[in-house]
Short mmCIF file of C-alpha atoms in Angstrom, two decimals:
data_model
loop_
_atom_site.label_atom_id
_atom_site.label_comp_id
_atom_site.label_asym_id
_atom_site.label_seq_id
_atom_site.Cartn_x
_atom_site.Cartn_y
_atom_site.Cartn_z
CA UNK A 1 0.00 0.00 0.00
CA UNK A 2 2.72 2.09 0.88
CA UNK A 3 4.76 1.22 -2.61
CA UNK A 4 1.25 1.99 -4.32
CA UNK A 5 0.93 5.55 -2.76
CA UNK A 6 4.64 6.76 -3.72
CA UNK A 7 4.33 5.50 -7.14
CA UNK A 8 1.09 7.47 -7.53
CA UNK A 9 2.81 10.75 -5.57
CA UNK A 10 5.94 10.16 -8.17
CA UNK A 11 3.52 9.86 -11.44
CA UNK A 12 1.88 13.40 -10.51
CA UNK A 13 5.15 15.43 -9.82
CA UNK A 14 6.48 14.07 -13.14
CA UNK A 15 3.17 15.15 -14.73
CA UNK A 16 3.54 18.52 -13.01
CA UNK A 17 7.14 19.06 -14.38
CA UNK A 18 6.01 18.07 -17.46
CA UNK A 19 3.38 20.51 -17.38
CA UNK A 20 5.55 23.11 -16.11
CA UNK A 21 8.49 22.75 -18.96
CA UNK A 22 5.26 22.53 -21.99
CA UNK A 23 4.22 26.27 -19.96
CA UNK A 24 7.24 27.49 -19.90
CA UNK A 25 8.60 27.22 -23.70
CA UNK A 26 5.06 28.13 -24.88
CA UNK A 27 5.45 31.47 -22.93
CA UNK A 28 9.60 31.47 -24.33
CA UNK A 29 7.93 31.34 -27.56
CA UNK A 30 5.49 33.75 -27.11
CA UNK A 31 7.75 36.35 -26.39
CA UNK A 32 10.29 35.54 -29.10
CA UNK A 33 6.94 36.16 -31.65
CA UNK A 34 5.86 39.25 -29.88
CA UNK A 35 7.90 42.51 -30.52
CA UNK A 36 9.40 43.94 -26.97
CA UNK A 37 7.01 47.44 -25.82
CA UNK A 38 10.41 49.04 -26.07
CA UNK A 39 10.81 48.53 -29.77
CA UNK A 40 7.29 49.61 -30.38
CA UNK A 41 7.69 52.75 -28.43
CA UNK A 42 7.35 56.00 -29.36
CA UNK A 43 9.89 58.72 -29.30
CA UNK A 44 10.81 61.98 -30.21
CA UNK A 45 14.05 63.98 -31.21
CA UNK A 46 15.08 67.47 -31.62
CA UNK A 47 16.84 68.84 -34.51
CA UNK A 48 17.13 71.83 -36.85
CA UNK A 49 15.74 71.73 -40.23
CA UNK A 50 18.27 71.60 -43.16
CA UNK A 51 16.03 70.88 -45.69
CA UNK A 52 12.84 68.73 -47.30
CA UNK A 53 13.30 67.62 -51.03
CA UNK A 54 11.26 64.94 -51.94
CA UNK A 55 10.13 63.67 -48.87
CA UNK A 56 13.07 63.49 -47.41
CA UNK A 57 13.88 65.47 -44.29
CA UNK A 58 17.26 66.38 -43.34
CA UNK A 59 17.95 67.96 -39.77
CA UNK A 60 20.89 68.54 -37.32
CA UNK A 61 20.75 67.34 -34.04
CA UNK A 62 22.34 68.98 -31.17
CA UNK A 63 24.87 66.98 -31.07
CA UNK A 64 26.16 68.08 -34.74
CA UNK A 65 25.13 64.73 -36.09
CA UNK A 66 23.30 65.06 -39.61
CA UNK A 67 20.77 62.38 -40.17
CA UNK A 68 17.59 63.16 -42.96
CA UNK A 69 14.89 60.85 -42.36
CA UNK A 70 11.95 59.82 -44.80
CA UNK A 71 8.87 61.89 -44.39
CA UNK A 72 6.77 60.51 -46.49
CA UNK A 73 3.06 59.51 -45.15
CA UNK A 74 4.39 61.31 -42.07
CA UNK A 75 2.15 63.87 -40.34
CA UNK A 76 3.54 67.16 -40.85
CA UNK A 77 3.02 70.46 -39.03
CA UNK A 78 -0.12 72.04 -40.67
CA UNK A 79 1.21 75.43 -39.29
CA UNK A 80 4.21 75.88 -40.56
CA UNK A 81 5.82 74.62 -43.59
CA UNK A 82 8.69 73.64 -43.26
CA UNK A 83 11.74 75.58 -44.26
CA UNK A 84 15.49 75.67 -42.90
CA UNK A 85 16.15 77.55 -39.88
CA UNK A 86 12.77 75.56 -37.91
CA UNK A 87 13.60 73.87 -34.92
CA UNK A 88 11.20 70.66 -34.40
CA UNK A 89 10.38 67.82 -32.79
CA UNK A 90 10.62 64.52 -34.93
CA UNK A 91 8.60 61.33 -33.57
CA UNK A 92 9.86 57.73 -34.51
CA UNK A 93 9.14 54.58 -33.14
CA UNK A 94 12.00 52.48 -32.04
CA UNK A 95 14.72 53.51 -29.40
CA UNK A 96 17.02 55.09 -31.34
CA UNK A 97 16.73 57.16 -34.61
CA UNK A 98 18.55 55.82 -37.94
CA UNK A 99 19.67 57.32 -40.54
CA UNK A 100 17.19 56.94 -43.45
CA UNK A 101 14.37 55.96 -41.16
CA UNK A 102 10.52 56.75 -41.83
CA UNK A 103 9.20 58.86 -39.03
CA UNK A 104 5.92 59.67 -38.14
CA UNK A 105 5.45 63.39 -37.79
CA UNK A 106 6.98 66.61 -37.55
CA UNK A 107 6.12 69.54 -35.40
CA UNK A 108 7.80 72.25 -35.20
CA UNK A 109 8.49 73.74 -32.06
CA UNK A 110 10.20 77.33 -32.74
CA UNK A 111 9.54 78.48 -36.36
CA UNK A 112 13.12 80.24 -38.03
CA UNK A 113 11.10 83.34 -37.97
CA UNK A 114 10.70 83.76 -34.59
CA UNK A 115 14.90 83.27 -33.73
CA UNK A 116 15.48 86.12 -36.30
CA UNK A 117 15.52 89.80 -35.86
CA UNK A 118 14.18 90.38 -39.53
CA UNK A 119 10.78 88.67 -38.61
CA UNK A 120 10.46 90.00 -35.07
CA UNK A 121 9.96 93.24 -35.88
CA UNK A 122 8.16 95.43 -38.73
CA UNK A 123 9.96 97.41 -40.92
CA UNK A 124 9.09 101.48 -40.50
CA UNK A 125 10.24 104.40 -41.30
CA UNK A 126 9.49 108.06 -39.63
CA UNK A 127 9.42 111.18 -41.05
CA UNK A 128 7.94 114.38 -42.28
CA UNK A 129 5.08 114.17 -44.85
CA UNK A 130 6.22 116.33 -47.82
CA UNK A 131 2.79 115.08 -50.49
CA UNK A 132 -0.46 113.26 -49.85
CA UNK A 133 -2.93 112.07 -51.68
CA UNK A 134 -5.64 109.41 -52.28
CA UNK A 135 -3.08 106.78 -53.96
CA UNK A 136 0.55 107.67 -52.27
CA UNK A 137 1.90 109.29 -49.26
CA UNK A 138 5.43 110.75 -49.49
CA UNK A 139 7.61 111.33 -46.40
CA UNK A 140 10.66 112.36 -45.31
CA UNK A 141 12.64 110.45 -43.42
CA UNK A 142 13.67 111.42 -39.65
CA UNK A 143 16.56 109.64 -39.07
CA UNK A 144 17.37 108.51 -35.59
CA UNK A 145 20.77 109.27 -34.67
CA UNK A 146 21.17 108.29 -31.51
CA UNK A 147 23.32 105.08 -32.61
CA UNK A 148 25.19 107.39 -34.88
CA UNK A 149 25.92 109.52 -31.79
CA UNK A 150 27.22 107.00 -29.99
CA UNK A 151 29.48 105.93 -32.47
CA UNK A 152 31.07 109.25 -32.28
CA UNK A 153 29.52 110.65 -35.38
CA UNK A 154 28.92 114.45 -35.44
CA UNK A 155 25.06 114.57 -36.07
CA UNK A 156 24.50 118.26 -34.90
CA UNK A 157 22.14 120.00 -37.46
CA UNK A 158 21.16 116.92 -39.15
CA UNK A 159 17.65 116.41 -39.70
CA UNK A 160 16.17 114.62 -42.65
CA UNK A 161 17.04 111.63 -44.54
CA UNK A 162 16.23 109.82 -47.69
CA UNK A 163 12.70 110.93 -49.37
CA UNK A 164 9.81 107.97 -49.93
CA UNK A 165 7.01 107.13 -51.73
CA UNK A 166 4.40 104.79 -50.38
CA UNK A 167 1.82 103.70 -52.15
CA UNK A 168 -1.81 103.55 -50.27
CA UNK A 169 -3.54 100.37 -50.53
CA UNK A 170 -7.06 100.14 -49.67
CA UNK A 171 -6.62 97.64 -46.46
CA UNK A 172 -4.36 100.53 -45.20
CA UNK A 173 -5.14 101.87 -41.47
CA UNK A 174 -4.68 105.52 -40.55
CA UNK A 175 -4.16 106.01 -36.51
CA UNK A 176 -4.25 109.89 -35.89
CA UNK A 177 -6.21 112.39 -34.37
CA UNK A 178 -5.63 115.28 -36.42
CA UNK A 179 -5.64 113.94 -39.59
CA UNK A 180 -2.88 113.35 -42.55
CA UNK A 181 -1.09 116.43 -43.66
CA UNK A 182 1.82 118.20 -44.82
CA UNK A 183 4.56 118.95 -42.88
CA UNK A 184 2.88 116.24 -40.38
CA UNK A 185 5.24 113.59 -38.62
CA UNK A 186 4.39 109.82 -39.45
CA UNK A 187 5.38 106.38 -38.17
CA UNK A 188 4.45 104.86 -41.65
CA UNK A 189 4.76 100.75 -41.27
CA UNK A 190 5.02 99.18 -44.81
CA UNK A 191 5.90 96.04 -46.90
CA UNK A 192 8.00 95.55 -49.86
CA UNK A 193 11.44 97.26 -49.90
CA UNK A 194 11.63 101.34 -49.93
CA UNK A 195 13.41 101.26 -53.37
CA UNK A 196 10.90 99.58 -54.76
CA UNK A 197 7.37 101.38 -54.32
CA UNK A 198 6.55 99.85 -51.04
CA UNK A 199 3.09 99.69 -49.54
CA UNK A 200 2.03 101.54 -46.54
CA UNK A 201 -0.56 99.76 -44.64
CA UNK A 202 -0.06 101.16 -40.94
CA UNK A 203 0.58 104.46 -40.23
CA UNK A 204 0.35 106.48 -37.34
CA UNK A 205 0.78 110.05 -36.88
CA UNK A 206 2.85 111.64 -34.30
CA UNK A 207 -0.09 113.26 -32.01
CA UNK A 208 -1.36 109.82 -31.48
CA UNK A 209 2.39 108.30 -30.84
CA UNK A 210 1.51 108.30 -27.32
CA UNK A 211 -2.12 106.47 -27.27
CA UNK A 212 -2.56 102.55 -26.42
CA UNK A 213 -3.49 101.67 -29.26
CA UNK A 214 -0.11 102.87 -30.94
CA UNK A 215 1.36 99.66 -29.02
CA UNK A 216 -0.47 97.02 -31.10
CA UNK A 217 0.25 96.58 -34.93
CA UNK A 218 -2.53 95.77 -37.23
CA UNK A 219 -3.55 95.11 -40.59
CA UNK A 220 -7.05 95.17 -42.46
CA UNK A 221 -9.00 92.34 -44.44
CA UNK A 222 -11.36 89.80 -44.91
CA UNK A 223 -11.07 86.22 -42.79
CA UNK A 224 -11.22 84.08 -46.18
CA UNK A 225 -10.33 80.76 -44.69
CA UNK A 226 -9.77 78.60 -41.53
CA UNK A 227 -8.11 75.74 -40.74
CA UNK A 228 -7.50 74.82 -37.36
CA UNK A 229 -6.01 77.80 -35.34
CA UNK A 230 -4.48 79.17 -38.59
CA UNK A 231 -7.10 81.97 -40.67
CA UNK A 232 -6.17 83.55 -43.34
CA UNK A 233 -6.83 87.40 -44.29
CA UNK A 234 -7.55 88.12 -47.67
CA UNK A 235 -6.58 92.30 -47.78
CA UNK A 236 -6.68 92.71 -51.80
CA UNK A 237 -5.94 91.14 -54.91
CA UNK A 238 -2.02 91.23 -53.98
CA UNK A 239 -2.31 90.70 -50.23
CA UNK A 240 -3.01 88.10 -48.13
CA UNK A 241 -1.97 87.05 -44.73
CA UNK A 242 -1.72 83.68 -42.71
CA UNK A 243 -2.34 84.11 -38.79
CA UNK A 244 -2.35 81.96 -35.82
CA UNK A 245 -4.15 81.97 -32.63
CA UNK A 246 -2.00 79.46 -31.16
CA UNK A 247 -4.67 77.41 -29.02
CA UNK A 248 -6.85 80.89 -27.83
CA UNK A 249 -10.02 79.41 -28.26
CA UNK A 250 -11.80 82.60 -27.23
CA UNK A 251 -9.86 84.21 -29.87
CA UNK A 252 -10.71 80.84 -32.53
CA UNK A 253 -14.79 81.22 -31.67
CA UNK A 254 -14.34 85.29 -32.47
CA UNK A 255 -12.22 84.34 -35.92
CA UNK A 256 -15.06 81.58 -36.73
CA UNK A 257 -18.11 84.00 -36.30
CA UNK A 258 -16.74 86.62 -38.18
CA UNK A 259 -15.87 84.54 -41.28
CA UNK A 260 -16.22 86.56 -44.38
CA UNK A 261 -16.15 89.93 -42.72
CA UNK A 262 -14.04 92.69 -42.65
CA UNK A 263 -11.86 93.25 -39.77
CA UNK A 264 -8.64 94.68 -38.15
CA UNK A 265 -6.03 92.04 -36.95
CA UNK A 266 -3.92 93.13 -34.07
CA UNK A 267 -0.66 90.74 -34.24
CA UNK A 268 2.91 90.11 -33.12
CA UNK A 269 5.80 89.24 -35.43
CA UNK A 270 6.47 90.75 -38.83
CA UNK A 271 3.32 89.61 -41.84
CA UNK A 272 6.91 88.49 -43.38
CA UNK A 273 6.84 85.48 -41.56
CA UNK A 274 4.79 82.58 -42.92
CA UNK A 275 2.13 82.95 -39.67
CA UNK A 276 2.22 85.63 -37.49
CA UNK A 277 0.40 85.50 -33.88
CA UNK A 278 -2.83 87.17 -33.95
CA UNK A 279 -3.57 88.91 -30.54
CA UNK A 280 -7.15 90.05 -31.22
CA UNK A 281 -9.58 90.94 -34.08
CA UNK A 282 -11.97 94.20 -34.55
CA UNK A 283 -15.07 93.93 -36.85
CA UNK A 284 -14.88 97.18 -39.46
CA UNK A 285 -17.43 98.80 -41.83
#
């Protein structure tokens, strides 16, 4: 009887190692099929943008390393499009990126425009008005010579400058309280290049230098389009501006219910750059 029950005892501990080894290379198996979480993870990387030709982005890393990844079927920032200068984040799944890889999107994360002097500020000129009428505006310029000063130039009796003619679009906004005129002083705010008849579309005269709403550049036109948080202004045949309200929703709703209308766009950043950041909108006749 005794024999009979350690036989028995034996039989089930071989069937439980047996058991035990069949569990154990099933799971072995399992996870040779099954690709580790790590692999599949997502990641990002930060880099400067070089440049996209053919679906093929290449970037800088931190590091100096140079590494241009494919692009294509990627999701790509609807913002901004992407140029060299734009610093963005690139996701990839895997731990480490490759060179040559297919990535899966591309946001970027501080556009060129906004490290640059050029776009951070809009170009303006001061001066005298010498002739005005309905079509062009011609000024004077004022020159500021305090830099020159500095420099140890000899600026006493110096005055006027170089002599301009803007032309006067019909999106163009006129901040003054007594009115444009000869021999006025203007803070004229254009686009184009003053050699080549550039456009005035802000100006502001010199009694209303001081008021708060001197502190806020705008521009004039019609919402035309929206996508997302990016609108664009339609201000004539020529003109046309993208803007941004960079997750505002407040500010989205406003842009959304005014579609088609007329307004004033306050912004930051120069129109040069490829979005600018809209601060706030005004509905005009």
């Amino acid at each position: 009887m005794k024999k009979t029950l350690w036989i028995a005892i034996f039989g089930l501990m071989l069937f439980a190692a047996a058991c035990g080894k069949k569990t154990d290379t099933k799971s072995s198996q399992t996870a040779q099929e099954e690709p580790s979480s790590e692999a599949l993870s997502e990641n990002s990387l930060s880099a400067t943008v070089q440049k996209l030709d053919n679906g093929k982005l290449s970037v800088e890393t931190g590091d100096g390393k140079v590494l241009t990844f494919d692009v294509n079927g990627a999701t790509l920032d609807k913002t901004w499009e992407l140029m060299p200068g734009d610093e963005v984040e690139i996701s990839y799944e895997g731990t480490e990126p490759q060179d040559g890889m297919t990535v899966k999107s591309v946001t970027v994360s501080v556009p060129y425009e906004f490290t640059t002097e050029d776009f951070n500020d809009e170009q303006n000129l001061y001066g005298e008005i010498t002739a005005i009428n309905d079509s062009s505006i011609t000024v004077k310029e004022i020159p500021d010579f305090r830099e020159a000063a500095l420099d140890g130039e000899d600026t006493e009796g110096k005055k006027y400058g170089d002599t301009v003619t803007f032309q006067r679009p019909s999106f163009e906004i006129d901040l003054t309280q007594g009115g444009l005129k000869v021999g006025g002083e203007i803070s004229v705010y254009y686009l184009g290049e003053l050699s080549n008849n550039p456009v005035a579309f802000y100006t502001i005269t010199e009694d209303a230098l001081e008021g708060e709403d001197a502190d806020h550049l705008k521009v004039k036109g019609t919402i035309e389009s929206i996508d997302g948080d990016v609108f664009t202004l339609k201000s004539d045949d020529s003109h046309s501006f993208r803007f941004t309200t960079d997750g505002n929703d407040a500010l989205t709703q406003e842009v959304e219910s005014n579609k088609g209308k007329t307004v004033e766009v306050s912004y930051s950043t120069s129109l040069k750059a490829r979005v600018s950041l809209a601060e706030g909108i005004k509905v005009v006749e």
